[in-house]
Each structure stands twice: as C-alpha cells, then as structure tokens.
PDB file of C-alpha atoms in Angstrom:
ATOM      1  CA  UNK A   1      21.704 -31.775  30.994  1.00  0.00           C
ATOM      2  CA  UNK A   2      20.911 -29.464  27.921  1.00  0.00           C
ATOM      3  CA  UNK A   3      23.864 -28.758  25.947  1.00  0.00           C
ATOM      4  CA  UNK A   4      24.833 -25.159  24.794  1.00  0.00           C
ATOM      5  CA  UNK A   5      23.413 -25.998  21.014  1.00  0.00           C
ATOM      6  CA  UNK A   6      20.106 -27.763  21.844  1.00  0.00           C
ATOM      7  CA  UNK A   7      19.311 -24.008  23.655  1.00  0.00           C
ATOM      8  CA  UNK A   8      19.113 -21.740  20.537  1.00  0.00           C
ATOM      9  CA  UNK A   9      17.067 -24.539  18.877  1.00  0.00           C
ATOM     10  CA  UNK A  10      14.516 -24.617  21.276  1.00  0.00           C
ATOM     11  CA  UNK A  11      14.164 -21.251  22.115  1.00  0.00           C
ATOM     12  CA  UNK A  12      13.388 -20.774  18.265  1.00  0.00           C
ATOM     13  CA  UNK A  13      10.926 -23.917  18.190  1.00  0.00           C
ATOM     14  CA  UNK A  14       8.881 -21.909  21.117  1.00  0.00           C
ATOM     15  CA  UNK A  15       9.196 -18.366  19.204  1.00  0.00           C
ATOM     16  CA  UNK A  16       7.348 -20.191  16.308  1.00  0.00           C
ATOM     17  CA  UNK A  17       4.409 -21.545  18.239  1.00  0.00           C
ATOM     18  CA  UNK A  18       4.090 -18.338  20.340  1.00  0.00           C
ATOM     19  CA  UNK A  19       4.403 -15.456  17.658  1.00  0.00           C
ATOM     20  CA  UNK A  20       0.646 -15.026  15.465  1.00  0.00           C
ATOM     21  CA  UNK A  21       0.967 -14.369  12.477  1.00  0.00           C
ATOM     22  CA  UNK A  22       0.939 -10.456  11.465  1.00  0.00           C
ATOM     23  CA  UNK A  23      -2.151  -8.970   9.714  1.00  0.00           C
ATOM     24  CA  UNK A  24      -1.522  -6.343   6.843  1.00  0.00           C
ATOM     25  CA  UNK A  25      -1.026  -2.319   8.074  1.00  0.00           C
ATOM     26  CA  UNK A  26      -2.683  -0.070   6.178  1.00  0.00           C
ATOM     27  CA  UNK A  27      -1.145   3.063   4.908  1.00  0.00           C
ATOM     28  CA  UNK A  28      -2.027   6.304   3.969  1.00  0.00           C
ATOM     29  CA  UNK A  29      -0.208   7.550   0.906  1.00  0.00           C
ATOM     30  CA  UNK A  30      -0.171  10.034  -1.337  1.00  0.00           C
ATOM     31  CA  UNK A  31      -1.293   9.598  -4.913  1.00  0.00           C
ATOM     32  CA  UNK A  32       0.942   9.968  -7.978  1.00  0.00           C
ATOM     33  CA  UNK A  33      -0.198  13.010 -10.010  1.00  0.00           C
ATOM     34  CA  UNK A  34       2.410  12.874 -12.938  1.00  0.00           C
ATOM     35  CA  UNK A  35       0.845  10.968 -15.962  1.00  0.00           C
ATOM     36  CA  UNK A  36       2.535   9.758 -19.251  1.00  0.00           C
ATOM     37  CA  UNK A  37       0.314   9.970 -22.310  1.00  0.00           C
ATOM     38  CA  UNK A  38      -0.594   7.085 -23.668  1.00  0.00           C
ATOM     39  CA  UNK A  39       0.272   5.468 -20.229  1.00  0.00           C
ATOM     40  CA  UNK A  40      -2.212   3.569 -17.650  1.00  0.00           C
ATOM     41  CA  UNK A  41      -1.819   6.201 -14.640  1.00  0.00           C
ATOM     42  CA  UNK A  42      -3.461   5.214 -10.723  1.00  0.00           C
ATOM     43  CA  UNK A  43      -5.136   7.180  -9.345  1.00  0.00           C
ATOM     44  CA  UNK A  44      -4.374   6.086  -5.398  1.00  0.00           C
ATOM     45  CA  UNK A  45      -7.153   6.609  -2.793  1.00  0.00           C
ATOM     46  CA  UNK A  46      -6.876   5.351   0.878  1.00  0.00           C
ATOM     47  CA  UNK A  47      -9.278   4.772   3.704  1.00  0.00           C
ATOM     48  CA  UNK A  48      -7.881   3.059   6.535  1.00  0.00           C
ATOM     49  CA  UNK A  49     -10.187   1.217   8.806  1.00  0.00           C
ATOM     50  CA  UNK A  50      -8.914   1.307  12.432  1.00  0.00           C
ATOM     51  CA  UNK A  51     -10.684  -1.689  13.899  1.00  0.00           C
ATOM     52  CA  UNK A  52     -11.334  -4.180  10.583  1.00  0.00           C
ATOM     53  CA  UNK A  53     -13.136  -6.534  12.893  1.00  0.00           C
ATOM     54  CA  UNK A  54     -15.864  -3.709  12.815  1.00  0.00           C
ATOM     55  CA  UNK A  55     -18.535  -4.468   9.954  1.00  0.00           C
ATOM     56  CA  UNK A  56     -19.497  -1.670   7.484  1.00  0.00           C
ATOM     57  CA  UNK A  57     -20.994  -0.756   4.223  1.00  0.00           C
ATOM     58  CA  UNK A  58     -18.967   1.266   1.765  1.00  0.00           C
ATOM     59  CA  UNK A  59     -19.653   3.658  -0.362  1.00  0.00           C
ATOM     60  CA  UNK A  60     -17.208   4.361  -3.170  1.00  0.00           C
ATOM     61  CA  UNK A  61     -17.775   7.863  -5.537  1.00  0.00           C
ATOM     62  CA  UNK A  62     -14.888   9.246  -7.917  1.00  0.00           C
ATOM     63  CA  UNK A  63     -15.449  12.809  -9.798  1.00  0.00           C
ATOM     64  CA  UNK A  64     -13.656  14.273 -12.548  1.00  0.00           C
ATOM     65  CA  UNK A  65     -13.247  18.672 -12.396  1.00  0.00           C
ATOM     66  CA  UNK A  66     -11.247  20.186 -15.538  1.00  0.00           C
ATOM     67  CA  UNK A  67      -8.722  22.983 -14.982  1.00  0.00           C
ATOM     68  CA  UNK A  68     -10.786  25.872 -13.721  1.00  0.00           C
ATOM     69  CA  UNK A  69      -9.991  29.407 -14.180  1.00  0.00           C
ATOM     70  CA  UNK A  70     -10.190  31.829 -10.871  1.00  0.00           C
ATOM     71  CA  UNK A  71     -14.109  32.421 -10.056  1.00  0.00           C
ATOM     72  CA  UNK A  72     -15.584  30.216 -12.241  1.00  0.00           C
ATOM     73  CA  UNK A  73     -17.897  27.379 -10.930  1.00  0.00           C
ATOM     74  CA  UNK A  74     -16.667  24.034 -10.578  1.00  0.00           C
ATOM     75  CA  UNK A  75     -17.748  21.832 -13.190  1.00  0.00           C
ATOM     76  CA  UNK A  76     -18.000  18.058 -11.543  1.00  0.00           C
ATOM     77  CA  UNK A  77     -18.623  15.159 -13.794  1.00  0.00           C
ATOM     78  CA  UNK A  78     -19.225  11.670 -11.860  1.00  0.00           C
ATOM     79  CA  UNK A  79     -17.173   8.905 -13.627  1.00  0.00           C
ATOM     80  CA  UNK A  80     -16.953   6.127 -11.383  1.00  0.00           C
ATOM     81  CA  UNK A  81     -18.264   4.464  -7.891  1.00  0.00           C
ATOM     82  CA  UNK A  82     -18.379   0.953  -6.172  1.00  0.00           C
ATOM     83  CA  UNK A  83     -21.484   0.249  -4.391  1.00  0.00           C
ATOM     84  CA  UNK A  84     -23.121  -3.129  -3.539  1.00  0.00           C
ATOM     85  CA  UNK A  85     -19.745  -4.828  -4.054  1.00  0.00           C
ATOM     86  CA  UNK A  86     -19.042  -4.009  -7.602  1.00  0.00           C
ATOM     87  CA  UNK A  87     -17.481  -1.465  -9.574  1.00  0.00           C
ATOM     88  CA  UNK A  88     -19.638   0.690 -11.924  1.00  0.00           C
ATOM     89  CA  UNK A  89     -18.185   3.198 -14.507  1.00  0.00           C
ATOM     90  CA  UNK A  90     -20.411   6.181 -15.049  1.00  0.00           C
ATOM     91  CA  UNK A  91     -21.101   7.443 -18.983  1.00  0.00           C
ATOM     92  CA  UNK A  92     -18.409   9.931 -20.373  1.00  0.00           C
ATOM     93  CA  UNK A  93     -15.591  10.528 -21.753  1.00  0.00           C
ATOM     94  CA  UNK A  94     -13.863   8.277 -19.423  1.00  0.00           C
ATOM     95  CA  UNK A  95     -15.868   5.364 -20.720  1.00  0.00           C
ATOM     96  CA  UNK A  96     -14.223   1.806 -21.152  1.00  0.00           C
ATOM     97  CA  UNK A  97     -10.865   3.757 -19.375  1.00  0.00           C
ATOM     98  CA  UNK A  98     -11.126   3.433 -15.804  1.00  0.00           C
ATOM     99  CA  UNK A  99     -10.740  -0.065 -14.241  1.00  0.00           C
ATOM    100  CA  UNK A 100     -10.927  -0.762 -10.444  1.00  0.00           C
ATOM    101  CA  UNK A 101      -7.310  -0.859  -8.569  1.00  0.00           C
ATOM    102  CA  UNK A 102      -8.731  -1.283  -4.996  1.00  0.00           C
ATOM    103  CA  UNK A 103      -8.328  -4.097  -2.306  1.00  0.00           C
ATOM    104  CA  UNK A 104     -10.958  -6.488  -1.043  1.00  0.00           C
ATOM    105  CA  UNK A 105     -11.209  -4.977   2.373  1.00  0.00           C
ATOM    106  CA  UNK A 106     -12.299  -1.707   0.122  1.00  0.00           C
ATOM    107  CA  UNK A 107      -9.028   0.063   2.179  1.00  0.00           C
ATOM    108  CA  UNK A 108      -7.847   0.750  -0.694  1.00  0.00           C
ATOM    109  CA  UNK A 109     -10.452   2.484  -3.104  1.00  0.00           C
ATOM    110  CA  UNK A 110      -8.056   3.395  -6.283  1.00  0.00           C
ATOM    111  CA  UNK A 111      -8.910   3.535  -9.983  1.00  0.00           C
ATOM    112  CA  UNK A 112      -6.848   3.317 -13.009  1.00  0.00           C
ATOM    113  CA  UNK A 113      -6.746   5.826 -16.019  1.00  0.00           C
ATOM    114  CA  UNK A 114      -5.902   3.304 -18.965  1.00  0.00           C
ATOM    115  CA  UNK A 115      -4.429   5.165 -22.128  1.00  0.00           C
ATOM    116  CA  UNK A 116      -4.128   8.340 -20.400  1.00  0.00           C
ATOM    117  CA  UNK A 117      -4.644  11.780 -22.732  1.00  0.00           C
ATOM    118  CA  UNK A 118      -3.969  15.262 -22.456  1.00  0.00           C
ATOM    119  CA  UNK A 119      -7.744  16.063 -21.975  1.00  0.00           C
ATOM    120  CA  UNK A 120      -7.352  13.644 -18.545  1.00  0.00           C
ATOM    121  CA  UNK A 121      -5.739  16.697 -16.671  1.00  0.00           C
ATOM    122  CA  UNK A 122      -7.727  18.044 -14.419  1.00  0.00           C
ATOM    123  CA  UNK A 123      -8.600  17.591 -10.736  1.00  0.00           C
ATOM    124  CA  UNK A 124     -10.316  14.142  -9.327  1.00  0.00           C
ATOM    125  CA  UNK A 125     -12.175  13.691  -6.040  1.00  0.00           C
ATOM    126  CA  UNK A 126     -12.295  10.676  -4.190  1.00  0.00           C
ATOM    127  CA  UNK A 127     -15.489  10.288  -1.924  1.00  0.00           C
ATOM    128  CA  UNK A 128     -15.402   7.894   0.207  1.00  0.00           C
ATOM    129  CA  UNK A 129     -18.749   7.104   2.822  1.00  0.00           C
ATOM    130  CA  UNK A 130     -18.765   4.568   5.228  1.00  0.00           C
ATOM    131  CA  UNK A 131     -21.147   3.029   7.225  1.00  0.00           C
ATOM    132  CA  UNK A 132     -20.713   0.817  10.288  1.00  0.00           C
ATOM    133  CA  UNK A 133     -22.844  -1.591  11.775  1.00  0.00           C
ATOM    134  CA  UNK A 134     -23.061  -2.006  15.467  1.00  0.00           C
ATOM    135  CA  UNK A 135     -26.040  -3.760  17.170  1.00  0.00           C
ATOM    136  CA  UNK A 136     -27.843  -0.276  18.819  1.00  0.00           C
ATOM    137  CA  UNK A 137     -27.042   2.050  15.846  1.00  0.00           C
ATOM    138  CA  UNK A 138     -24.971   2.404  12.342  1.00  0.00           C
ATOM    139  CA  UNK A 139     -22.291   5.673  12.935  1.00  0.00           C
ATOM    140  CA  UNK A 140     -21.391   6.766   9.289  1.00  0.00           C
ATOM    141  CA  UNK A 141     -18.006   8.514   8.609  1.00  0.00           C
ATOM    142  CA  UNK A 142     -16.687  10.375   5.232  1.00  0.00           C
ATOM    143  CA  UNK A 143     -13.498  10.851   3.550  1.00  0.00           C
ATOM    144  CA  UNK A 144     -12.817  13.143   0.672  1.00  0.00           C
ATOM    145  CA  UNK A 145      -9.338  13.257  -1.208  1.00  0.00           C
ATOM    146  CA  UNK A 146      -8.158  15.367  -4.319  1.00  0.00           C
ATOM    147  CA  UNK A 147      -5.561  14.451  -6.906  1.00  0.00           C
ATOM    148  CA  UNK A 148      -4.363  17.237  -9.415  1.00  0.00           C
ATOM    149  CA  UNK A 149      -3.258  15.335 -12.322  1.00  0.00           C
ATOM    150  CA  UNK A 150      -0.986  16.572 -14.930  1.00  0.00           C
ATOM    151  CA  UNK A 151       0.226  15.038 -18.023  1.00  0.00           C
ATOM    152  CA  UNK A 152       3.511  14.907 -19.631  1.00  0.00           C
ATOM    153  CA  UNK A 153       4.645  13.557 -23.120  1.00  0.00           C
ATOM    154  CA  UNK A 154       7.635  11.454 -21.846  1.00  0.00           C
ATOM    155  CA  UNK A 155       8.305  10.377 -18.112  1.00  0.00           C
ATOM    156  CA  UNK A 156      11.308  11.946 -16.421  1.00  0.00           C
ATOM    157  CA  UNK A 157      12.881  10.452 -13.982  1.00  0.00           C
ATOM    158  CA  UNK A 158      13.375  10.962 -10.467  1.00  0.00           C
ATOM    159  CA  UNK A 159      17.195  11.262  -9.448  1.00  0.00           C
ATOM    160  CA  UNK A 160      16.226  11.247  -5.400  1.00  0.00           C
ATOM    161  CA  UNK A 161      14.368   8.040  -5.850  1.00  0.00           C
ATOM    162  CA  UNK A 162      16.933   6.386  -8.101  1.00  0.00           C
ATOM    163  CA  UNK A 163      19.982   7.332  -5.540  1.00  0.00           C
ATOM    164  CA  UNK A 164      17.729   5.760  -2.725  1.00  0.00           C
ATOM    165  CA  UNK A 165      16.948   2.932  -4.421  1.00  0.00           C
ATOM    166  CA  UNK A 166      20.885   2.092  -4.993  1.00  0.00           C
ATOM    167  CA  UNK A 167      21.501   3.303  -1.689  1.00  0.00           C
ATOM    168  CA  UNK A 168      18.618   0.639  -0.090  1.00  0.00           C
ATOM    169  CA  UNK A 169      20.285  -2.490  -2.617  1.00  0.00           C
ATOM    170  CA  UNK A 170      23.751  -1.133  -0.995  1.00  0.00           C
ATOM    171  CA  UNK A 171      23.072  -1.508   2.700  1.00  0.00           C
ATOM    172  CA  UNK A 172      21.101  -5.022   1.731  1.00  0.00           C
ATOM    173  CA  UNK A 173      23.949  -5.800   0.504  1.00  0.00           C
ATOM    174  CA  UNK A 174      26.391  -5.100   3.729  1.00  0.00           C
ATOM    175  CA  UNK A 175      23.776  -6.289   5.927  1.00  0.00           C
ATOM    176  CA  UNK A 176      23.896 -10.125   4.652  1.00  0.00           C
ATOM    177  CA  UNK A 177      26.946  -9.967   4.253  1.00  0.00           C
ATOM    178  CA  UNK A 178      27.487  -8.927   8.124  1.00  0.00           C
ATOM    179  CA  UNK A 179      24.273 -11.368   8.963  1.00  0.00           C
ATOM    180  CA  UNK A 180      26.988 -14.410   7.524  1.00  0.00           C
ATOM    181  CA  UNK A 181      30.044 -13.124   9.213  1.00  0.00           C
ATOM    182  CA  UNK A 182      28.153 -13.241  12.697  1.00  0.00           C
ATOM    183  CA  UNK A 183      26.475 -16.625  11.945  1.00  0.00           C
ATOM    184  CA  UNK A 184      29.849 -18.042  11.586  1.00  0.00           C
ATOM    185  CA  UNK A 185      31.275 -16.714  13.953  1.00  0.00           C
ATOM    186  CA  UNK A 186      28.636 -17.580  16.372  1.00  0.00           C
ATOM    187  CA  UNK A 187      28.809 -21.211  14.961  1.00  0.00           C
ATOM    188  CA  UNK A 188      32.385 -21.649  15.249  1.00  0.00           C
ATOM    189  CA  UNK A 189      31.849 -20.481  18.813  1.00  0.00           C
ATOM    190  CA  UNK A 190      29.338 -22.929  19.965  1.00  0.00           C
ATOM    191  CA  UNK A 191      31.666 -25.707  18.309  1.00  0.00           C
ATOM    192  CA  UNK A 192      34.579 -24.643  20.733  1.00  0.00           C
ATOM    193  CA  UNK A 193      32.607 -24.775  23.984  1.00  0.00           C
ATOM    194  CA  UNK A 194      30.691 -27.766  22.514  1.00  0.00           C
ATOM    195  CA  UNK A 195      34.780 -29.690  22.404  1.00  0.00           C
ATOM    196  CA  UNK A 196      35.558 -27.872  25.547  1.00  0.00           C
ATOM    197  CA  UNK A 197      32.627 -29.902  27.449  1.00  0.00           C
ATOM    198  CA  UNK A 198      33.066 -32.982  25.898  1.00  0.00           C
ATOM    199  CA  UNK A 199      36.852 -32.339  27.060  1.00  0.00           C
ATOM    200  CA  UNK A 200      35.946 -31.759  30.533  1.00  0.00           C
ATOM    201  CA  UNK A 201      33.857 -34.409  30.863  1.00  0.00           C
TER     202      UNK A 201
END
C-alpha cells in the first residue's frame, strides 16, 4: 500500500524524467532610440528564425542616414556587417565605436554605439538577408528595420517603468509569501491523515 506522502513524491520524480528541457523563445522587440552622450547606446535588431533546426547563411548589413530635410536624397553610409561568421566595422566616423551585441544563433543581430555623440543622431537601418539550405534549393528571405536615434545630455527617467517595476517586486513578494502559507498548510495536512492511518490501523 502507497501511503498519502510517498504519492506527491513520485508523481514529481516522473514529472522530472518526462518534461525536456525548454529551448530559448525568441522575441521581437523594439529598439531603444533614446541615447545619453557619452553613453554606450544598443542599437537592438531581431530576426527570429521559426524552425532553428533549418540551416542557413546570414547576412548581416547596418547603415547610418543623418537627419534629412523634406525632399532631399537620402544619404546612406555603410558602417557595419557580419558575414562569414565575423563582425566587420566599415571605415567612418563610426570607426573603433561599434562593437557586436548579437547572439550566436545570429537571432539577434544588434550593435553597440560606444561613447555615443550628438553627431550619432540620425536614422540606422538594419538589413538583415538570409539564406536557407534545403537539399533541392536555397529559399532566401530579407528583413529590414529602422531605428531613429536621438540624443539627450542627461537620461530621464521613466516613471511608468519605475511604478511597474515596484509593482512586479510587490506581487513577488505576496506570491512567496502565499506559495509558504499553502506549503504548510498542505504539509500539516498530510501529517494529520498520515496519524489518522497509522491510528486506524
């Protein structure tokens, strides 16, 4: 006969052995486009891969496009790509600035402005090309993303995202608290009908 507290513990020995282990979910999310000068700043770029079991080549291009004024042409200077797994920074006035910030799986294709001036404001393009490698023929896809960067002397900060943050350490809080008070309970439970068998029998 199984007692009532040898249940629980091997229900969660089975869980263990039948649950796999979780791969990463990638997200799409917008990039920050408030910069502090004198500041690192990233510049966040994200191209999800649906099925990552699916080979492919990727093709990484960043531009840089000043301020424009209405009708004028755009004026596109290339300042960074990664091709051929590695990172190359293009000649400019970006140069010895920009480090890579991306992920291995080249999901996540985002640079960093180090030292960040008021001549960085403008408007950067993320180009992203992929190609993918399947036995009868190689399907490419692109991606292209904008980020309008602006630059401010000091940071200011956000009031929405500090009350959420409190708010988030709040509810933590309450929920571990209510996580014990169950546990206990459900403990001291067990006990009783674990000294009502042995009663009984």
């Amino acid at each position: 006969m199984v007692t009532p507290t040898r249940v629980p513990l091997q229900t969660l020995v089975l869980l263990c052995f039948v649950v796999h282990p979780s791969r990463p979910v990638c997200v799409d999310i917008p990039s920050e486009t408030d910069a502090v000068l004198g500041k690192s700043m990233k510049l966040t770029c994200i191209s999800c891969i649906k099925r990552d079991e699916i080979k492919s080549k990727t093709h990484v291009d960043w531009y840089y496009m000043p301020n424009k004024e209405k009708d004028a042409p755009p004026n596109k200077t290339h300042i960074y790509k990664y091709d051929v797994d590695s990172p190359v920074e293009s000649d400019g006035p970006f140069k010895g600035r920009l480090e890579w910030n991306g992920s291995q799986d080249l999901q996540d294709v985002s640079i960093r402005i180090i030292n960040v001036t008021y001549g960085d404001r403008g408007i950067y393009e993320c180009v992203v090309h992929r190609q993918f490698e399947f036995d009868s023929f190689k399907p490419s896809v692109s991606l292209t993303k904008e980020i309008k960067l602006t630059v401010k002397a000091k940071a200011t900060g956000d009031a929405a995202a500090l009350y959420s943050e409190i708010m988030m350490y709040v509810l933590l809080v309450c929920l571990t608290f209510w996580l014990l008070v169950e546990m206990v309970y459900c403990y001291r439970k067990i006990s009783k009908s674990d000294e009502q068998a042995l009663d009984t029998a």
